[in-house]
PDB file of C-alpha atoms in Angstrom:
ATOM      1  CA  MET A 913       0.000   0.000   0.000  1.00 56.00           C
ATOM      2  CA  GLU A 914       1.397   3.384  -0.996  1.00 62.00           C
ATOM      3  CA  THR A 915       1.672   6.143   1.578  1.00 69.00           C
ATOM      4  CA  SER A 916       2.494   9.826   1.406  1.00 80.00           C
ATOM      5  CA  ILE A 917       5.105   9.409   4.142  1.00 85.00           C
ATOM      6  CA  LYS A 918       8.593   9.315   2.678  1.00 85.00           C
ATOM      7  CA  SER A 919      11.074   6.665   3.657  1.00 83.00           C
ATOM      8  CA  TYR A 920      14.722   6.311   2.733  1.00 84.00           C
ATOM      9  CA  ARG A 921      16.818   3.229   2.194  1.00 85.00           C
ATOM     10  CA  THR A 922      19.885   3.054   4.411  1.00 85.00           C
ATOM     11  CA  GLN A 923      23.381   2.129   3.311  1.00 85.00           C
ATOM     12  CA  GLU A 924      24.720  -1.344   4.078  1.00 86.00           C
ATOM     13  CA  TYR A 925      28.287  -1.641   5.285  1.00 87.00           C
ATOM     14  CA  HIS A 926      30.554  -4.629   5.746  1.00 88.00           C
ATOM     15  CA  GLN A 927      31.775  -3.217   9.019  1.00 89.00           C
ATOM     16  CA  PRO A 928      30.248  -1.818  12.195  1.00 91.00           C
ATOM     17  CA  VAL A 929      29.569   1.916  12.012  1.00 95.00           C
ATOM     18  CA  LYS A 930      28.679   4.734  14.346  1.00 96.00           C
ATOM     19  CA  ARG A 931      26.277   7.583  13.712  1.00 96.00           C
ATOM     20  CA  TYR A 932      26.476  11.293  14.476  1.00 97.00           C
ATOM     21  CA  CYS A 933      23.337  13.442  14.499  1.00 97.00           C
ATOM     22  CA  ARG A 934      23.680  17.194  14.253  1.00 97.00           C
ATOM     23  CA  THR A 935      21.388  20.163  13.680  1.00 98.00           C
ATOM     24  CA  LEU A 936      21.524  23.661  12.238  1.00 97.00           C
ATOM     25  CA  ASP A 937      18.961  26.371  11.478  1.00 98.00           C
ATOM     26  CA  LEU A 938      18.537  28.267   8.231  1.00 98.00           C
ATOM     27  CA  ARG A 939      17.476  31.876   7.872  1.00 97.00           C
ATOM     28  CA  ASN A 940      13.696  32.142   7.615  1.00 98.00           C
ATOM     29  CA  ASP A 941      13.588  33.249   3.991  1.00 98.00           C
ATOM     30  CA  PRO A 942      11.867  30.981   1.421  1.00 98.00           C
ATOM     31  CA  GLU A 943      14.099  32.210  -1.416  1.00 98.00           C
ATOM     32  CA  LEU A 944      17.282  31.530   0.558  1.00 98.00           C
ATOM     33  CA  ILE A 945      16.007  28.089   1.589  1.00 98.00           C
ATOM     34  CA  ALA A 946      15.180  27.231  -2.027  1.00 98.00           C
ATOM     35  CA  GLU A 947      18.680  28.293  -3.091  1.00 98.00           C
ATOM     36  CA  TYR A 948      20.265  26.340  -0.225  1.00 98.00           C
ATOM     37  CA  ARG A 949      18.417  23.230  -1.383  1.00 98.00           C
ATOM     38  CA  ARG A 950      19.506  23.855  -4.979  1.00 98.00           C
ATOM     39  CA  ARG A 951      23.140  24.260  -3.911  1.00 97.00           C
ATOM     40  CA  HIS A 952      22.997  20.846  -2.232  1.00 97.00           C
ATOM     41  CA  SER A 953      21.660  19.038  -5.320  1.00 96.00           C
ATOM     42  CA  ARG A 954      23.917  16.537  -7.083  1.00 94.00           C
ATOM     43  CA  GLU A 955      24.286  18.940 -10.006  1.00 96.00           C
ATOM     44  CA  ASN A 956      25.326  21.952  -7.943  1.00 97.00           C
ATOM     45  CA  ILE A 957      27.299  20.799  -4.908  1.00 96.00           C
ATOM     46  CA  TRP A 958      30.991  21.482  -5.317  1.00 96.00           C
ATOM     47  CA  PRO A 959      32.900  18.285  -6.182  1.00 96.00           C
ATOM     48  CA  GLU A 960      35.760  19.279  -3.847  1.00 96.00           C
ATOM     49  CA  VAL A 961      33.336  19.375  -0.919  1.00 96.00           C
ATOM     50  CA  MET A 962      32.039  15.885  -1.710  1.00 96.00           C
ATOM     51  CA  ALA A 963      35.590  14.577  -2.115  1.00 97.00           C
ATOM     52  CA  GLY A 964      36.660  16.155   1.184  1.00 97.00           C
ATOM     53  CA  ILE A 965      33.801  14.520   3.068  1.00 97.00           C
ATOM     54  CA  ARG A 966      34.906  11.118   1.782  1.00 97.00           C
ATOM     55  CA  GLU A 967      38.600  11.893   2.286  1.00 97.00           C
ATOM     56  CA  VAL A 968      38.215  12.456   6.033  1.00 98.00           C
ATOM     57  CA  GLY A 969      36.549   9.047   6.421  1.00 97.00           C
ATOM     58  CA  ILE A 970      32.820   9.774   6.359  1.00 97.00           C
ATOM     59  CA  LEU A 971      30.930   6.853   4.833  1.00 97.00           C
ATOM     60  CA  GLU A 972      27.525   8.505   4.504  1.00 96.00           C
ATOM     61  CA  MET A 973      26.004  11.908   5.139  1.00 97.00           C
ATOM     62  CA  GLU A 974      22.350  12.859   4.851  1.00 97.00           C
ATOM     63  CA  ILE A 975      20.687  16.198   5.524  1.00 97.00           C
ATOM     64  CA  TYR A 976      16.943  16.444   6.196  1.00 97.00           C
ATOM     65  CA  ILE A 977      14.921  19.645   6.341  1.00 97.00           C
ATOM     66  CA  LEU A 978      11.724  20.726   8.083  1.00 97.00           C
ATOM     67  CA  GLY A 979      10.953  24.419   7.679  1.00 97.00           C
ATOM     68  CA  THR A 980      14.179  26.159   8.681  1.00 98.00           C
ATOM     69  CA  ARG A 981      15.574  23.253  10.727  1.00 98.00           C
ATOM     70  CA  LEU A 982      18.237  20.981   9.242  1.00 98.00           C
ATOM     71  CA  PHE A 983      19.080  17.564  10.661  1.00 98.00           C
ATOM     72  CA  MET A 984      22.274  15.837   9.529  1.00 97.00           C
ATOM     73  CA  ILE A 985      23.081  12.158   9.955  1.00 97.00           C
ATOM     74  CA  VAL A 986      26.688  11.095   9.468  1.00 97.00           C
ATOM     75  CA  GLU A 987      27.828   7.472   9.466  1.00 97.00           C
ATOM     76  CA  THR A 988      31.470   6.578  10.000  1.00 97.00           C
ATOM     77  CA  PRO A 989      33.708   3.629  10.869  1.00 96.00           C
ATOM     78  CA  LEU A 990      33.950   2.923  14.606  1.00 96.00           C
ATOM     79  CA  GLU A 991      37.507   4.289  14.843  1.00 96.00           C
ATOM     80  CA  PHE A 992      36.495   7.645  13.329  1.00 97.00           C
ATOM     81  CA  ASP A 993      37.313  10.676  15.512  1.00 97.00           C
ATOM     82  CA  TRP A 994      34.965  13.595  14.819  1.00 96.00           C
ATOM     83  CA  ASP A 995      37.233  16.403  16.066  1.00 96.00           C
ATOM     84  CA  THR A 996      40.279  15.164  14.138  1.00 97.00           C
ATOM     85  CA  ALA A 997      38.284  14.653  10.945  1.00 97.00           C
ATOM     86  CA  MET A 998      36.584  18.061  11.132  1.00 96.00           C
ATOM     87  CA  ALA A 999      39.918  19.815  11.756  1.00 95.00           C
ATOM     88  CA  ARG A1000      41.297  18.106   8.661  1.00 96.00           C
ATOM     89  CA  LEU A1001      38.163  18.822   6.610  1.00 95.00           C
ATOM     90  CA  ALA A1002      38.512  22.540   7.344  1.00 93.00           C
ATOM     91  CA  THR A1003      41.948  22.541   5.631  1.00 94.00           C
ATOM     92  CA  LEU A1004      40.884  20.818   2.407  1.00 94.00           C
ATOM     93  CA  PRO A1005      40.516  22.656  -0.929  1.00 88.00           C
ATOM     94  CA  ARG A1006      37.533  25.004  -1.150  1.00 93.00           C
ATOM     95  CA  GLN A1007      36.011  23.732   2.110  1.00 94.00           C
ATOM     96  CA  GLN A1008      36.167  27.042   4.001  1.00 92.00           C
ATOM     97  CA  LYS A1009      35.023  28.912   0.901  1.00 95.00           C
ATOM     98  CA  TRP A1010      31.998  26.575   0.797  1.00 96.00           C
ATOM     99  CA  GLU A1011      31.310  27.157   4.507  1.00 94.00           C
ATOM    100  CA  ASP A1012      31.562  30.927   4.045  1.00 93.00           C
ATOM    101  CA  TYR A1013      29.139  30.767   1.121  1.00 95.00           C
ATOM    102  CA  MET A1014      26.706  28.528   3.050  1.00 96.00           C
ATOM    103  CA  SER A1015      26.690  30.998   5.963  1.00 95.00           C
ATOM    104  CA  ILE A1016      24.575  33.301   3.766  1.00 95.00           C
ATOM    105  CA  PHE A1017      21.738  30.794   4.227  1.00 97.00           C
ATOM    106  CA  GLN A1018      22.462  29.619   7.768  1.00 97.00           C
ATOM    107  CA  LEU A1019      21.954  31.181  11.198  1.00 95.00           C
ATOM    108  CA  THR A1020      25.693  31.010  11.877  1.00 93.00           C
ATOM    109  CA  GLU A1021      28.626  33.328  12.208  1.00 88.00           C
ATOM    110  CA  PRO A1022      30.627  34.140   9.071  1.00 84.00           C
ATOM    111  CA  GLY A1023      33.947  32.295   9.060  1.00 88.00           C
ATOM    112  CA  ALA A1024      32.610  29.363  11.116  1.00 91.00           C
ATOM    113  CA  THR A1025      33.732  25.868  10.178  1.00 91.00           C
ATOM    114  CA  SER A1026      31.313  23.029   9.558  1.00 91.00           C
ATOM    115  CA  ALA A1027      32.083  21.619  13.014  1.00 91.00           C
ATOM    116  CA  GLN A1028      31.257  24.965  14.625  1.00 93.00           C
ATOM    117  CA  LYS A1029      27.983  25.369  12.727  1.00 95.00           C
ATOM    118  CA  TRP A1030      26.427  21.938  13.122  1.00 96.00           C
ATOM    119  CA  GLN A1031      25.473  21.360  16.757  1.00 96.00           C
ATOM    120  CA  PRO A1032      25.473  17.829  18.174  1.00 96.00           C
ATOM    121  CA  MET A1033      22.141  16.330  19.126  1.00 95.00           C
ATOM    122  CA  GLU A1034      21.646  14.046  22.088  1.00 94.00           C
ATOM    123  CA  ARG A1035      19.884  10.745  21.572  1.00 93.00           C
ATOM    124  CA  MET A1036      17.080  10.692  24.136  1.00 93.00           C
ATOM    125  CA  PHE A1037      15.353   7.473  23.055  1.00 93.00           C
ATOM    126  CA  TYR A1038      16.590   4.205  21.603  1.00 90.00           C
ATOM    127  CA  LEU A1039      14.376   1.216  20.773  1.00 89.00           C
ATOM    128  CA  TYR A1040      16.648  -1.651  21.654  1.00 82.00           C
ATOM    129  CA  GLU A1041      16.219  -5.360  22.016  1.00 69.00           C
ATOM    130  CA  SER A1042      15.468  -6.510  25.510  1.00 63.00           C
ATOM    131  CA  GLU A1043      18.079  -8.709  27.093  1.00 54.00           C
TER     132      GLU A1043
END
């Protein structure tokens, strides 16, 4: 039975992974939000940014939107260290230029890195198997 609720297939890995969940708010301007979405399309995202994300060890990254709220899910190998990877990402080609450009759309400070913009979320519920 078809439903209007969207669902998304998850990636399968041949290794255990961990997940990071982060959030960020956009400026409340429909034109800016539309442009932000366009800039994140496969056709318009800068190839250097995509390559940098992979280069620092991120396996998967998804960004969801509801109004002005963004929610990012990042999946990495278990040995991945967020702070080390984000420090390295900030030094890669065009990354800071991308972040500066994205700050036009985001409720962030100009010059902020990706790690400074995206705030960590705390998991408050987990449906786990009973022991």
